[in-house]
Short mmCIF file of C-alpha atoms in Angstrom, two decimals:
data_model
loop_
_atom_site.label_atom_id
_atom_site.label_comp_id
_atom_site.label_asym_id
_atom_site.label_seq_id
_atom_site.Cartn_x
_atom_site.Cartn_y
_atom_site.Cartn_z
CA MET A 721 154.63 219.95 -33.35
CA ASP A 722 153.14 221.90 -36.24
CA ALA A 723 150.78 223.67 -33.85
CA PHE A 724 153.68 224.58 -31.59
CA SER A 725 155.65 225.94 -34.55
CA LEU A 726 152.68 228.00 -35.67
CA VAL A 727 152.22 229.45 -32.19
CA TYR A 728 155.92 230.25 -31.97
CA GLN A 729 155.90 231.95 -35.39
CA HIS A 730 153.04 234.21 -34.34
CA LEU A 731 154.62 234.85 -30.96
CA SER A 732 157.90 235.72 -32.62
CA ALA A 733 156.29 238.04 -35.18
CA TRP A 734 153.95 239.83 -32.78
CA VAL A 735 155.88 239.86 -29.50
CA ILE A 736 159.49 238.66 -29.52
CA ALA A 737 160.68 240.48 -32.66
CA PRO A 738 159.05 243.86 -31.83
CA ILE A 739 160.40 243.84 -28.26
CA THR A 740 163.87 242.82 -29.48
CA LEU A 741 163.92 245.60 -32.07
CA GLN A 742 162.67 248.08 -29.49
CA PHE A 743 165.52 247.10 -27.18
CA LEU A 744 168.09 247.34 -29.97
CA SER A 745 166.76 250.79 -30.92
CA ILE A 746 168.31 252.06 -27.68
CA PHE A 747 171.67 251.59 -29.39
CA ASN A 748 170.90 253.36 -32.68
CA LEU A 749 170.38 257.02 -33.56
CA ASN A 750 166.86 256.90 -35.01
CA GLY A 751 165.11 257.91 -31.81
CA ARG A 752 165.67 260.30 -28.95
CA PHE A 753 165.72 257.48 -26.40
CA GLY A 754 169.15 256.15 -27.38
CA VAL A 755 172.33 255.59 -25.39
CA LEU A 756 174.24 258.37 -27.18
CA PHE A 757 171.51 260.96 -26.67
CA LEU A 758 170.88 259.85 -23.08
CA CYS A 759 174.58 260.19 -22.29
CA ALA A 760 174.66 263.63 -23.91
CA SER A 761 171.64 264.79 -21.92
CA TYR A 762 172.90 263.50 -18.59
CA GLY A 763 176.33 264.90 -19.39
CA VAL A 764 174.69 268.32 -19.61
CA ALA A 765 172.81 267.58 -16.37
CA TYR A 766 176.06 266.69 -14.63
CA GLY A 767 177.69 269.92 -15.78
CA LEU A 768 174.65 271.78 -14.49
CA PHE A 769 174.93 269.96 -11.16
CA ARG A 770 178.61 270.89 -10.76
CA PHE A 771 177.88 274.51 -11.65
CA ARG A 772 175.00 274.83 -9.19
CA LYS A 773 176.90 272.97 -6.50
CA HIS A 774 179.84 275.35 -6.91
CA ARG A 775 177.53 278.36 -6.70
CA GLY A 776 175.59 276.96 -3.74
CA LEU A 777 172.37 276.86 -5.79
CA THR A 778 171.42 273.27 -4.95
CA ASP A 779 171.10 271.26 -1.77
CA ALA A 780 171.69 267.96 -3.58
CA ARG A 781 174.67 266.12 -2.11
CA SER A 782 175.19 263.88 -5.14
CA PHE A 783 174.39 263.85 -8.84
CA TRP A 784 171.99 260.93 -8.27
CA GLN A 785 170.06 263.02 -5.78
CA PHE A 786 170.21 266.03 -8.12
CA ILE A 787 168.43 264.20 -10.95
CA GLY A 788 165.78 262.75 -8.64
CA GLY A 789 167.30 259.58 -7.28
CA ARG A 790 165.37 256.48 -6.35
CA GLY A 791 162.20 258.44 -5.67
CA VAL A 792 161.97 259.33 -9.37
CA TYR A 793 163.69 256.59 -11.37
CA LEU A 794 162.27 253.72 -9.32
CA HIS A 795 158.89 255.33 -8.76
CA ARG A 796 155.92 253.15 -9.67
CA SER A 797 155.07 255.50 -12.54
CA ALA A 798 158.63 255.34 -13.90
CA LEU A 799 158.60 251.53 -13.75
CA LEU A 800 155.35 251.63 -15.71
CA ASP A 801 157.01 253.85 -18.31
CA TYR A 802 159.85 251.34 -18.72
CA ARG A 803 157.36 248.52 -19.32
CA TYR A 804 155.19 250.56 -21.64
CA TYR A 805 158.24 251.46 -23.74
CA PHE A 806 158.41 247.81 -24.85
CA VAL A 807 154.65 247.26 -25.01
CA ARG A 808 154.47 250.15 -27.49
CA ALA A 809 156.49 248.06 -29.92
CA ILE A 810 153.80 245.37 -29.84
CA LEU A 811 151.04 247.96 -30.25
CA LYS A 812 152.88 249.38 -33.24
CA ILE A 813 152.91 246.02 -35.03
CA ALA A 814 149.43 244.94 -33.95
CA LEU A 815 147.48 248.20 -34.29
CA VAL A 816 149.32 251.31 -35.45
CA LEU A 817 150.85 250.04 -38.68
CA PRO A 818 147.78 248.05 -39.85
CA ILE A 819 145.51 251.07 -39.30
CA VAL A 820 147.96 253.42 -41.00
CA HIS A 821 148.23 251.03 -43.95
CA LEU A 822 144.44 251.05 -44.32
CA VAL A 823 144.38 254.83 -44.63
CA ASP A 824 147.69 255.24 -46.44
CA PRO A 825 146.37 254.59 -50.00
CA TYR A 826 144.06 257.61 -49.63
CA ILE A 827 146.88 260.01 -48.70
CA LEU A 828 148.50 261.95 -51.52
CA ARG A 829 152.26 261.47 -51.68
CA SER A 830 155.08 263.69 -52.87
CA GLY A 831 155.03 262.07 -56.31
CA ASP A 832 151.32 262.82 -56.66
CA TYR A 833 151.86 266.49 -55.86
CA LEU A 834 154.89 266.67 -58.15
CA ALA A 835 152.84 265.29 -61.03
CA PHE A 836 149.94 267.62 -60.21
CA PHE A 837 152.10 270.75 -60.16
CA SER A 838 153.89 269.66 -63.35
CA ASN A 839 150.58 269.19 -65.17
CA LEU A 840 149.28 272.48 -63.82
CA TRP A 841 152.27 274.73 -64.48
CA GLY A 842 154.52 272.64 -66.69
CA ALA A 843 157.81 270.92 -65.94
CA ARG A 844 160.71 272.92 -64.53
CA PRO A 845 164.40 272.50 -65.37
CA ARG A 846 166.16 270.16 -62.96
CA LEU A 847 168.55 271.89 -60.57
CA GLY A 848 170.28 268.66 -59.62
CA GLU A 849 171.49 267.40 -56.28
CA ASN A 850 173.70 269.75 -54.29
CA PHE A 851 174.64 270.29 -50.67
CA SER A 852 172.72 273.55 -50.24
CA LEU A 853 169.46 272.09 -51.55
CA ALA A 854 169.88 269.01 -49.36
CA LEU A 855 170.34 271.24 -46.30
CA LEU A 856 167.36 273.39 -47.26
CA TYR A 857 165.16 270.36 -47.89
CA GLY A 858 166.19 268.85 -44.55
CA LEU A 859 165.34 272.13 -42.82
CA GLY A 860 161.93 272.16 -44.48
CA VAL A 861 161.17 268.57 -43.45
CA PHE A 862 162.16 269.39 -39.88
CA LEU A 863 159.97 272.51 -39.76
CA VAL A 864 156.95 270.76 -41.29
CA LYS A 865 157.17 267.82 -38.86
CA ASP A 866 157.60 270.12 -35.87
CA PHE A 867 154.68 272.28 -37.02
CA VAL A 868 152.41 269.24 -37.44
CA HIS A 869 153.45 267.91 -34.03
CA TYR A 870 152.58 271.26 -32.45
CA TRP A 871 149.03 271.24 -33.83
CA ALA A 872 148.50 267.52 -33.19
CA HIS A 873 149.66 268.03 -29.61
CA ARG A 874 147.38 271.03 -29.22
CA ALA A 875 144.44 269.12 -30.71
CA PHE A 876 144.88 266.33 -28.17
CA HIS A 877 144.49 268.86 -25.38
CA SER A 878 140.94 269.52 -26.60
CA ARG A 879 138.00 268.07 -24.71
CA TRP A 880 137.23 265.11 -26.94
CA LEU A 881 140.83 263.95 -27.38
CA TRP A 882 142.20 264.82 -23.95
CA ALA A 883 141.50 261.34 -22.51
CA PHE A 884 144.04 259.84 -24.93
CA HIS A 885 146.69 262.47 -24.26
CA LYS A 886 146.08 262.23 -20.52
CA VAL A 887 147.96 258.93 -20.69
CA HIS A 888 151.12 260.99 -21.16
CA HIS A 889 150.26 263.67 -18.61
CA SER A 890 149.16 261.26 -15.90
CA ALA A 891 152.78 260.51 -14.99
CA PRO A 892 153.50 262.09 -11.56
CA VAL A 893 157.26 261.79 -12.14
CA LEU A 894 159.18 262.38 -15.35
CA VAL A 895 161.91 260.13 -16.74
CA PRO A 896 163.18 259.99 -20.34
CA ALA A 897 161.02 256.91 -21.00
CA THR A 898 157.93 259.03 -20.23
CA ALA A 899 158.34 260.45 -23.74
CA SER A 900 157.18 257.03 -25.01
CA ARG A 901 154.11 257.04 -22.76
CA VAL A 902 151.82 257.99 -25.64
CA HIS A 903 148.53 256.32 -26.55
CA PHE A 904 148.49 254.52 -29.89
CA VAL A 905 145.51 256.59 -31.10
CA GLU A 906 147.62 259.72 -30.75
CA LYS A 907 150.50 258.08 -32.62
CA ILE A 908 148.19 257.10 -35.48
CA VAL A 909 146.82 260.64 -35.85
CA GLU A 910 150.29 262.15 -35.62
CA LYS A 911 151.73 259.73 -38.18
CA LEU A 912 148.94 260.26 -40.70
CA GLY A 913 149.07 264.04 -40.31
CA THR A 914 152.84 264.10 -40.72
CA THR A 915 152.70 261.86 -43.79
CA ALA A 916 150.07 264.02 -45.48
CA CYS A 917 151.84 267.32 -44.80
CA LEU A 918 155.30 266.04 -45.71
CA GLY A 919 153.91 264.75 -48.99
CA LEU A 920 152.63 268.22 -49.86
CA PHE A 921 155.87 269.92 -48.84
CA ALA A 922 158.13 267.43 -50.61
CA GLY A 923 156.05 267.53 -53.79
CA GLY A 924 156.16 271.33 -53.87
CA PHE A 925 159.88 271.46 -53.09
CA TRP A 926 160.72 268.86 -55.71
CA TYR A 927 158.66 270.69 -58.31
CA VAL A 928 160.57 273.92 -57.69
CA CYS A 929 163.85 271.98 -57.94
CA GLY A 930 162.74 270.15 -61.07
CA GLY A 931 162.97 266.71 -59.50
CA GLU A 932 163.54 264.69 -56.38
CA ILE A 933 166.02 266.00 -53.81
CA SER A 934 167.52 263.96 -50.97
CA ARG A 935 167.68 265.52 -47.53
CA TYR A 936 171.02 265.84 -45.79
CA THR A 937 171.44 263.41 -42.92
CA LEU A 938 173.90 262.65 -40.13
CA PHE A 939 174.35 258.92 -39.47
CA GLY A 940 171.11 258.24 -41.32
CA VAL A 941 169.10 260.77 -39.30
CA THR A 942 167.85 264.17 -40.48
CA TYR A 943 170.65 266.49 -39.39
CA LEU A 944 168.50 268.86 -37.35
CA VAL A 945 166.83 265.99 -35.49
CA PHE A 946 170.28 264.63 -34.67
CA ILE A 947 171.45 268.03 -33.43
CA PHE A 948 168.36 268.66 -31.28
CA ASN A 949 168.46 265.15 -29.81
CA SER A 950 172.09 265.75 -28.90
CA LEU A 951 171.27 268.99 -27.07
CA ALA A 952 169.77 267.62 -23.86
CA ALA A 953 166.42 266.66 -25.43
CA ASN A 954 166.05 263.83 -22.92
CA LEU A 955 166.06 266.31 -20.05
CA ARG A 956 162.57 267.45 -21.07
CA HIS A 957 161.13 264.47 -19.25
CA THR A 958 163.22 264.72 -16.09
CA HIS A 959 163.26 266.77 -12.90
CA VAL A 960 166.39 268.64 -14.02
CA TRP A 961 165.59 272.31 -14.57
CA LEU A 962 167.38 273.67 -17.64
CA SER A 963 166.16 276.99 -18.99
CA PHE A 964 167.43 278.61 -22.18
CA GLY A 965 166.37 282.05 -20.97
CA PRO A 966 163.39 284.20 -22.05
CA VAL A 967 164.95 285.31 -25.35
CA LEU A 968 166.08 281.99 -26.80
CA GLU A 969 162.94 280.26 -25.53
CA HIS A 970 160.90 282.24 -28.04
CA VAL A 971 162.44 279.95 -30.67
CA LEU A 972 163.84 276.82 -29.03
CA ASN A 973 161.91 274.62 -26.61
CA SER A 974 163.93 274.10 -23.43
CA PRO A 975 163.59 271.19 -20.96
CA ALA A 976 162.23 273.67 -18.41
CA GLN A 977 159.50 274.76 -20.83
CA HIS A 978 158.32 271.20 -21.36
CA GLN A 979 158.32 270.59 -17.62
CA ILE A 980 156.06 273.65 -17.34
CA HIS A 981 153.78 271.94 -19.86
CA HIS A 982 153.54 268.93 -17.53
CA SER A 983 152.84 271.06 -14.46
CA ASP A 984 149.55 270.53 -12.62
CA ALA A 985 149.27 274.26 -11.82
CA PRO A 986 146.34 275.89 -13.69
CA ARG A 987 148.50 278.87 -14.72
CA HIS A 988 150.63 276.46 -16.77
CA PHE A 989 147.75 274.71 -18.54
CA ASN A 990 147.74 274.78 -22.35
CA ARG A 991 151.23 276.24 -22.61
CA ASN A 992 154.33 275.13 -24.54
CA PHE A 993 152.93 272.60 -27.00
CA GLY A 994 156.07 272.72 -29.14
CA VAL A 995 158.39 269.73 -29.46
CA ASN A 996 161.75 271.08 -30.62
CA LEU A 997 160.71 274.64 -31.38
CA SER A 998 158.76 277.04 -29.19
CA LEU A 999 158.44 279.31 -32.22
CA TRP A 1000 154.95 277.95 -32.88
CA ASP A 1001 153.90 278.68 -29.28
CA TRP A 1002 155.13 282.24 -29.73
CA MET A 1003 153.27 282.62 -33.02
CA PHE A 1004 149.97 281.17 -31.77
CA GLY A 1005 149.82 282.56 -28.24
CA THR A 1006 150.67 279.50 -26.13
CA LEU A 1007 154.21 280.44 -25.11
CA TYR A 1008 155.44 280.37 -21.51
CA VAL A 1009 159.08 281.33 -21.03
CA THR A 1010 161.18 280.42 -18.01
CA SER A 1011 164.23 281.73 -16.20
CA THR A 1012 167.32 280.14 -14.70
CA GLN A 1013 165.57 280.17 -11.31
CA PRO A 1014 163.71 276.83 -11.04
CA GLU A 1015 159.97 276.96 -10.44
CA HIS A 1016 158.40 274.65 -7.88
CA LEU A 1017 156.42 272.16 -9.97
CA ARG A 1018 154.25 269.12 -9.42
CA PHE A 1019 153.54 266.83 -12.34
CA GLY A 1020 150.56 264.69 -13.26
CA THR A 1021 146.82 265.22 -13.54
CA GLY A 1022 145.84 264.66 -9.92
CA GLU A 1023 145.88 261.78 -7.47
CA GLN A 1024 142.62 260.32 -8.78
CA ASP A 1025 143.99 260.01 -12.32
CA HIS A 1026 147.31 258.70 -11.02
CA GLN A 1027 145.49 255.84 -9.30
CA ARG A 1028 143.63 255.03 -12.52
CA TYR A 1029 146.78 254.78 -14.65
CA LEU A 1030 148.86 252.26 -12.72
CA THR A 1031 148.98 249.44 -15.29
CA VAL A 1032 149.76 249.02 -18.97
CA TYR A 1033 146.18 247.84 -19.47
CA SER A 1034 144.77 251.05 -17.97
CA LEU A 1035 147.02 253.20 -20.18
CA ILE A 1036 145.55 251.52 -23.26
CA VAL A 1037 141.89 251.02 -22.31
CA THR A 1038 140.97 253.85 -19.92
CA PRO A 1039 140.99 256.60 -22.61
CA PHE A 1040 138.30 254.74 -24.58
CA VAL A 1041 136.17 254.38 -21.45
CA GLU A 1042 136.52 258.07 -20.57
CA THR A 1043 135.73 259.19 -24.12
CA ALA A 1044 132.65 256.95 -24.21
CA ARG A 1045 131.41 258.47 -20.95
CA LYS A 1046 131.77 261.93 -22.49
CA CYS A 1047 130.01 260.96 -25.69
CA LEU A 1048 127.01 259.23 -24.10
CA PRO A 1049 125.74 262.23 -22.04
CA ALA A 1050 126.25 264.54 -25.02
CA PHE A 1051 124.40 262.11 -27.30
CA SER A 1052 121.58 261.70 -24.77
CA TYR A 1053 121.28 265.46 -24.38
CA GLN A 1054 121.04 266.05 -28.14
CA ARG A 1055 118.57 263.20 -28.55
CA GLN A 1056 116.36 264.50 -25.75
CA HIS A 1057 116.18 267.98 -27.26
CA ALA A 1058 115.60 266.58 -30.73
CA THR A 1059 112.53 264.62 -29.60
CA MET A 1060 111.12 267.17 -27.14
CA ARG A 1061 109.78 270.43 -28.51
CA PRO A 1062 108.57 272.38 -25.47
CA THR A 1063 106.61 275.56 -25.95
CA PRO A 1064 108.23 278.27 -23.82
CA ALA A 1065 105.92 280.18 -21.54
CA ILE A 1066 105.53 283.89 -22.15
CA GLY A 1067 108.15 285.74 -20.21
CA SER A 1068 110.06 282.59 -19.25
CA ALA A 1069 113.84 282.69 -19.12
CA SER A 1070 115.67 281.34 -22.13
CA VAL A 1071 117.76 278.20 -21.68
CA ASP A 1072 121.48 278.46 -22.29
CA THR A 1073 122.11 275.26 -24.23
CA GLY A 1074 125.85 275.81 -23.97
CA GLU A 1075 125.76 275.56 -20.17
CA VAL A 1076 125.72 271.77 -20.23
CA GLU A 1077 128.77 271.75 -22.46
CA ARG A 1078 130.61 274.16 -20.18
CA LYS A 1079 129.78 272.19 -17.03
CA THR A 1080 131.06 268.96 -18.51
CA SER A 1081 134.26 270.44 -19.88
CA LYS A 1082 135.85 271.73 -16.69
CA GLU A 1083 138.95 269.65 -17.15
CA ARG A 1084 142.56 270.51 -17.73
CA PRO A 1085 142.07 271.33 -21.44
#
């Protein structure tokens, strides 16, 4: 009986509780994938359907057909996304949080920076809590997080990290749950980077204000995150084309822009890395703006990759296998040239040592 109780306790802590909390999170406002935000997004999609139907701009006979129908929402890839959404909760408890906690003590926090700046330049008079400062602090937190997400996203499109991010891009159809189809290695890097950068920003902001300032929230969520999640954010991972137009898309990331990011067309590669803002894409040369006229898109990373990412197990393990295969040839190549010191013949052609790297990096990144 004691053994059974022990097994149940571990099962409850590592499986039942995380999955239950993940399910209940659908009904709160802390994440994009919630009932309220889903209803808001599909409400926008329905309005778009009625508008296009009235103008004769769509051949869809029903709203269900307009958003993709059975072929999208019951596609094998979509069903995998639904399962992975709950498996992620287990991975978070079993891997993400323990690894983050190992590194966390070595990350400087806002209090550390506040003390450092105070010792360096002396204490400042306290401005006190007020609505304007709370709004400004909330804006700063939002911008810092979005900026970090842009560069983390861009980094995972590089050759050595692409295998982990390919988990997300391997989906041949897009549903809101695809947003959760992210490898735990990417989540760890993103979380650590965000924590480090927010600590620096908060410490600097608090020093200027003379003490700690609370950010303004709506229903317990940073107000700008709540606003952006309410504005059709879940349509980014759908087949519903919603463009904000070429002017606004220099600042705000539209669903159409993120669908361009998922396109398998080479002209769309390495474009639109932004999450909420496309401002960073504009600033750093990765912007692709859209128009109200839908582009014909195919999603995914090719049929071969699609066949390799058909199970939860493959989503978790395959990136490590692919990365190891990349590392071993590179390691063997460096080792061979470190041990062999050939004497070039007079007049012989020089060897381009970068050619091997270029030949092995002809992937999407």
